[in-house]
Short mmCIF file of C-alpha atoms in Angstrom, two decimals:
data_model
loop_
_atom_site.label_atom_id
_atom_site.label_comp_id
_atom_site.label_asym_id
_atom_site.label_seq_id
_atom_site.Cartn_x
_atom_site.Cartn_y
_atom_site.Cartn_z
CA UNK A 1452 96.95 98.02 143.20
CA UNK A 1453 99.19 97.14 140.12
CA UNK A 1454 98.63 98.76 137.07
CA UNK A 1455 100.18 98.15 133.84
CA UNK A 1456 100.28 101.14 130.64
CA UNK A 1457 100.92 100.92 127.40
CA UNK A 1458 100.77 104.20 126.03
CA UNK A 1459 100.38 103.27 122.11
CA UNK A 1460 97.50 101.82 121.02
CA UNK A 1461 98.97 101.52 117.49
CA UNK A 1462 102.64 101.61 116.25
CA UNK A 1463 104.16 100.68 112.72
CA UNK A 1464 107.24 99.74 111.35
CA UNK A 1465 108.82 99.08 107.97
CA UNK A 1466 110.33 95.50 107.37
CA UNK A 1467 113.76 94.78 108.50
CA UNK A 1468 113.34 98.07 110.65
CA UNK A 1469 113.87 98.19 114.71
CA UNK A 1470 110.49 99.40 116.74
CA UNK A 1471 110.00 100.00 120.18
CA UNK A 1472 106.96 99.16 122.37
CA UNK A 1473 106.30 101.29 125.68
CA UNK A 1474 105.23 99.95 128.91
CA UNK A 1475 105.03 101.19 132.34
CA UNK A 1476 103.44 99.60 135.45
CA UNK A 1477 102.83 100.77 138.66
CA UNK A 1478 103.87 98.69 142.24
CA UNK A 1479 105.11 99.04 145.75
CA UNK A 1480 106.48 95.35 145.63
CA UNK A 1481 110.11 94.85 145.21
CA UNK A 1482 109.51 90.97 143.59
CA UNK A 1483 107.75 90.85 140.14
CA UNK A 1484 107.88 89.27 137.06
CA UNK A 1485 107.01 91.09 133.81
CA UNK A 1486 106.34 89.67 130.18
CA UNK A 1487 105.39 90.35 126.51
CA UNK A 1488 102.84 88.32 124.87
CA UNK A 1489 102.11 88.52 121.30
CA UNK A 1490 98.39 87.82 120.05
CA UNK A 1491 98.16 87.50 116.52
CA UNK A 1492 95.22 87.67 114.59
CA UNK A 1493 94.44 84.19 115.07
CA UNK A 1494 94.13 85.68 118.79
CA UNK A 1495 96.51 82.71 120.40
CA UNK A 1496 98.46 84.38 123.09
CA UNK A 1497 102.24 83.73 122.62
CA UNK A 1498 105.03 84.26 125.18
CA UNK A 1499 107.43 86.81 123.94
CA UNK A 1500 109.77 87.17 126.60
CA UNK A 1501 109.84 87.40 130.46
CA UNK A 1502 112.05 88.92 132.77
CA UNK A 1503 112.80 88.84 136.68
CA UNK A 1504 112.39 91.95 138.61
CA UNK A 1505 115.63 90.65 140.62
CA UNK A 1506 117.64 90.65 137.49
CA UNK A 1507 119.28 93.73 136.50
CA UNK A 1508 119.99 92.12 132.83
CA UNK A 1509 117.43 92.77 130.17
CA UNK A 1510 116.36 89.78 129.19
CA UNK A 1511 116.69 88.91 124.81
CA UNK A 1512 115.04 86.20 122.90
CA UNK A 1513 116.73 86.06 119.42
CA UNK A 1514 115.25 89.48 117.95
CA UNK A 1515 112.94 90.32 121.08
CA UNK A 1516 114.80 92.38 123.54
CA UNK A 1517 113.75 94.50 126.52
CA UNK A 1518 114.81 97.32 128.23
CA UNK A 1519 113.87 96.95 132.19
CA UNK A 1520 114.20 100.26 134.30
CA UNK A 1521 113.27 99.27 137.43
CA UNK A 1522 113.24 102.49 139.54
CA UNK A 1523 111.71 104.01 136.40
CA UNK A 1524 109.02 101.43 136.34
CA UNK A 1525 109.69 101.11 132.50
CA UNK A 1526 109.90 97.64 130.50
CA UNK A 1527 109.78 98.13 126.73
CA UNK A 1528 110.46 95.59 124.23
CA UNK A 1529 112.48 96.43 121.15
CA UNK A 1530 112.05 94.11 117.94
CA UNK A 1531 114.78 94.12 115.63
CA UNK A 1532 114.92 93.04 111.73
CA UNK A 1533 110.95 93.39 111.84
CA UNK A 1534 109.11 90.74 109.89
CA UNK A 1535 105.54 90.45 108.62
CA UNK A 1536 104.94 87.84 111.01
CA UNK A 1537 105.62 90.03 113.83
CA UNK A 1538 102.61 91.92 113.06
CA UNK A 1539 100.00 91.30 116.15
CA UNK A 1540 98.85 92.88 119.30
CA UNK A 1541 101.35 92.85 121.84
CA UNK A 1542 100.46 92.95 125.54
CA UNK A 1543 102.88 93.87 128.43
CA UNK A 1544 101.86 91.91 131.54
CA UNK A 1545 102.84 91.90 135.65
CA UNK A 1546 103.10 89.04 138.14
CA UNK A 1547 103.93 89.51 141.64
CA UNK A 1548 106.21 87.37 143.16
CA UNK A 1549 104.68 88.41 146.70
CA UNK A 1550 103.86 84.96 148.55
CA UNK A 1551 100.86 86.11 149.70
CA UNK A 1552 98.79 86.92 146.70
CA UNK A 1553 95.01 86.88 148.19
CA UNK A 1554 92.02 86.58 146.35
CA UNK A 1555 94.18 86.59 142.79
CA UNK A 1556 96.92 83.67 142.82
CA UNK A 1557 99.74 84.84 140.76
CA UNK A 1558 97.37 86.02 138.14
CA UNK A 1559 98.60 88.38 135.43
CA UNK A 1560 97.69 92.34 135.16
CA UNK A 1561 97.65 93.42 131.33
CA UNK A 1562 98.20 96.40 129.30
CA UNK A 1563 95.63 97.42 126.91
CA UNK A 1564 98.07 96.04 124.37
CA UNK A 1565 99.72 97.86 121.66
CA UNK A 1566 98.59 97.22 117.55
CA UNK A 1567 101.78 96.84 115.48
CA UNK A 1568 101.86 96.72 111.72
CA UNK A 1569 104.51 95.69 109.80
CA UNK A 1570 104.73 97.33 106.12
CA UNK A 1571 106.14 95.45 103.46
CA UNK B 1299 106.67 71.78 125.33
CA UNK B 1300 104.47 73.86 127.56
CA UNK B 1301 101.15 73.31 125.35
CA UNK B 1302 97.75 74.58 125.67
CA UNK B 1303 94.54 73.01 124.19
CA UNK B 1304 91.23 74.37 124.35
CA UNK B 1305 87.88 72.61 122.97
CA UNK B 1306 85.94 73.60 121.24
CA UNK B 1307 87.57 76.45 119.24
CA UNK B 1308 84.09 77.70 118.43
CA UNK B 1309 80.61 77.63 120.08
CA UNK B 1310 77.56 78.49 118.89
CA UNK B 1311 74.59 78.13 120.89
CA UNK B 1312 70.77 79.17 121.92
CA UNK B 1313 70.05 81.65 124.81
CA UNK B 1314 69.35 79.55 128.00
CA UNK B 1315 71.31 76.59 127.12
CA UNK B 1316 74.91 75.55 128.81
CA UNK B 1317 78.18 75.71 127.58
CA UNK B 1318 81.07 73.63 128.37
CA UNK B 1319 84.88 74.36 127.48
CA UNK B 1320 87.87 72.24 128.28
CA UNK B 1321 90.90 73.72 129.18
CA UNK B 1322 93.84 70.96 128.56
CA UNK B 1323 98.04 71.11 129.46
CA UNK B 1324 99.27 68.46 127.07
CA UNK B 1325 102.75 67.94 128.05
CA UNK B 1326 102.97 69.31 131.73
CA UNK B 1327 101.22 69.32 134.62
CA UNK B 1328 99.94 72.50 135.86
CA UNK B 1329 99.14 73.42 139.42
CA UNK B 1330 97.03 76.45 138.62
CA UNK B 1331 94.87 77.41 135.61
CA UNK B 1332 93.17 80.86 134.56
CA UNK B 1333 90.23 81.97 132.82
CA UNK B 1334 89.87 84.89 130.68
CA UNK B 1335 87.32 86.91 128.92
CA UNK B 1336 88.16 88.96 126.06
CA UNK B 1337 86.00 91.31 124.02
CA UNK B 1338 87.10 92.37 120.27
CA UNK B 1339 89.87 94.87 120.43
CA UNK B 1340 90.20 95.04 124.36
CA UNK B 1341 93.02 93.04 126.76
CA UNK B 1342 92.13 90.19 128.74
CA UNK B 1343 89.65 90.00 131.73
CA UNK B 1344 90.73 87.78 134.52
CA UNK B 1345 87.65 85.83 135.41
CA UNK B 1346 88.94 83.37 138.14
CA UNK B 1347 91.77 81.35 138.90
CA UNK B 1348 91.72 77.19 139.84
CA UNK B 1349 93.61 75.14 141.47
CA UNK B 1350 93.62 71.44 141.01
CA UNK B 1351 91.35 70.22 143.98
CA UNK B 1352 90.20 73.01 144.82
CA UNK B 1353 87.44 75.82 144.47
CA UNK B 1354 88.03 78.56 142.19
CA UNK B 1355 88.78 82.06 143.04
CA UNK B 1356 86.87 84.55 141.09
CA UNK B 1357 87.33 87.85 140.40
CA UNK B 1358 85.17 90.60 141.35
CA UNK B 1359 82.01 91.24 139.18
CA UNK B 1360 81.86 87.73 138.14
CA UNK B 1361 79.22 85.40 138.97
CA UNK B 1362 80.31 82.20 140.21
CA UNK B 1363 76.82 80.19 139.75
CA UNK B 1364 76.90 81.33 136.12
CA UNK B 1365 80.16 80.74 135.33
CA UNK B 1366 81.30 77.29 136.95
CA UNK B 1367 84.82 76.31 137.02
CA UNK B 1368 86.04 72.73 137.72
CA UNK B 1369 90.02 72.00 138.34
CA UNK B 1370 89.81 68.03 138.41
CA UNK B 1371 93.32 67.42 137.79
CA UNK B 1372 96.49 68.63 136.99
CA UNK B 1373 95.75 68.46 133.17
CA UNK B 1374 92.44 69.51 132.93
CA UNK B 1375 89.83 72.64 134.05
CA UNK B 1376 86.55 73.31 132.53
CA UNK B 1377 84.45 76.35 132.19
CA UNK B 1378 80.66 76.18 132.02
CA UNK B 1379 78.78 79.09 130.83
CA UNK B 1380 75.18 78.35 132.84
CA UNK B 1381 72.07 79.47 130.99
CA UNK B 1382 74.05 81.75 128.59
CA UNK B 1383 72.70 84.98 127.32
CA UNK B 1384 73.57 86.70 124.33
CA UNK B 1385 75.57 89.08 126.54
CA UNK B 1386 77.97 86.30 127.48
CA UNK B 1387 79.25 86.15 123.83
CA UNK B 1388 82.97 86.70 123.81
CA UNK B 1389 86.26 85.06 123.55
CA UNK B 1390 86.96 82.63 126.17
CA UNK B 1391 90.79 82.23 126.76
CA UNK B 1392 92.53 79.54 129.70
CA UNK B 1393 96.07 79.42 130.69
CA UNK B 1394 98.14 77.45 132.76
CA UNK B 1395 101.15 77.32 135.06
CA UNK B 1396 103.23 74.74 135.23
CA UNK B 1397 104.48 72.55 138.36
CA UNK B 1398 107.78 71.83 138.06
CA UNK B 1399 109.25 74.94 136.61
CA UNK B 1400 108.61 78.39 135.68
CA UNK B 1401 105.38 78.62 137.75
CA UNK B 1402 105.40 82.66 137.44
CA UNK B 1403 104.60 82.20 133.35
CA UNK B 1404 101.58 81.36 132.35
CA UNK B 1405 100.86 79.65 128.75
CA UNK B 1406 97.42 80.09 127.09
CA UNK B 1407 95.31 78.11 124.88
CA UNK B 1408 93.62 79.05 121.78
CA UNK B 1409 91.00 80.76 122.96
CA UNK B 1410 87.17 79.77 122.21
CA UNK B 1411 84.78 81.94 120.69
CA UNK B 1412 81.18 81.66 122.12
CA UNK B 1413 78.00 83.09 120.31
CA UNK B 1414 74.80 83.23 122.06
CA UNK B 1415 71.97 83.61 119.98
#
């Protein structure tokens, strides 16, 4: 079974600085997707960025970028020029791309999350 | 695009009553919708996966007779918590995957906070 591990329960960054959130995963599959979701105090889950495992190029979305290391099964999120609005829980998630999903049809497997605080 | 709504956002009910939560994809068709439960300061726990027109697939340990899921159309799924008890109090979140593109990406609703007295 696939697992997702976020080893940093809490992180803190100064406004305008850069912070990196760690995520590792375990899988025997070769095709899959990885995601970072943000959950602010409102608890609305917001997609931050996604990465297809077959793509070597790291995904970027404005101030957010990932460092995807497939061999190491690592998928870290870098937030540049941190803003107060970036303060939230960040969840790393894995989704299989296998054609036979079994009982769970393409569901996301989440890590336990990292709480990011941004200091003014 | 890819907006998902949930209704109600918050509900308080008496023990023993049933509560229905609606999940709608507002600007896209969703072949698959997912229902999650989240306890305070914890991650999301998948409860079930529903496909339009077919029975939901429940995760191990989730009582299908207690958490009834109906996915009547490509834009609506409902979760009914039957005979609710205080231990059912939680934050329930739905998500949906689009039909036409990015099937693998889930878009989440804003969640429903259920309090059972």
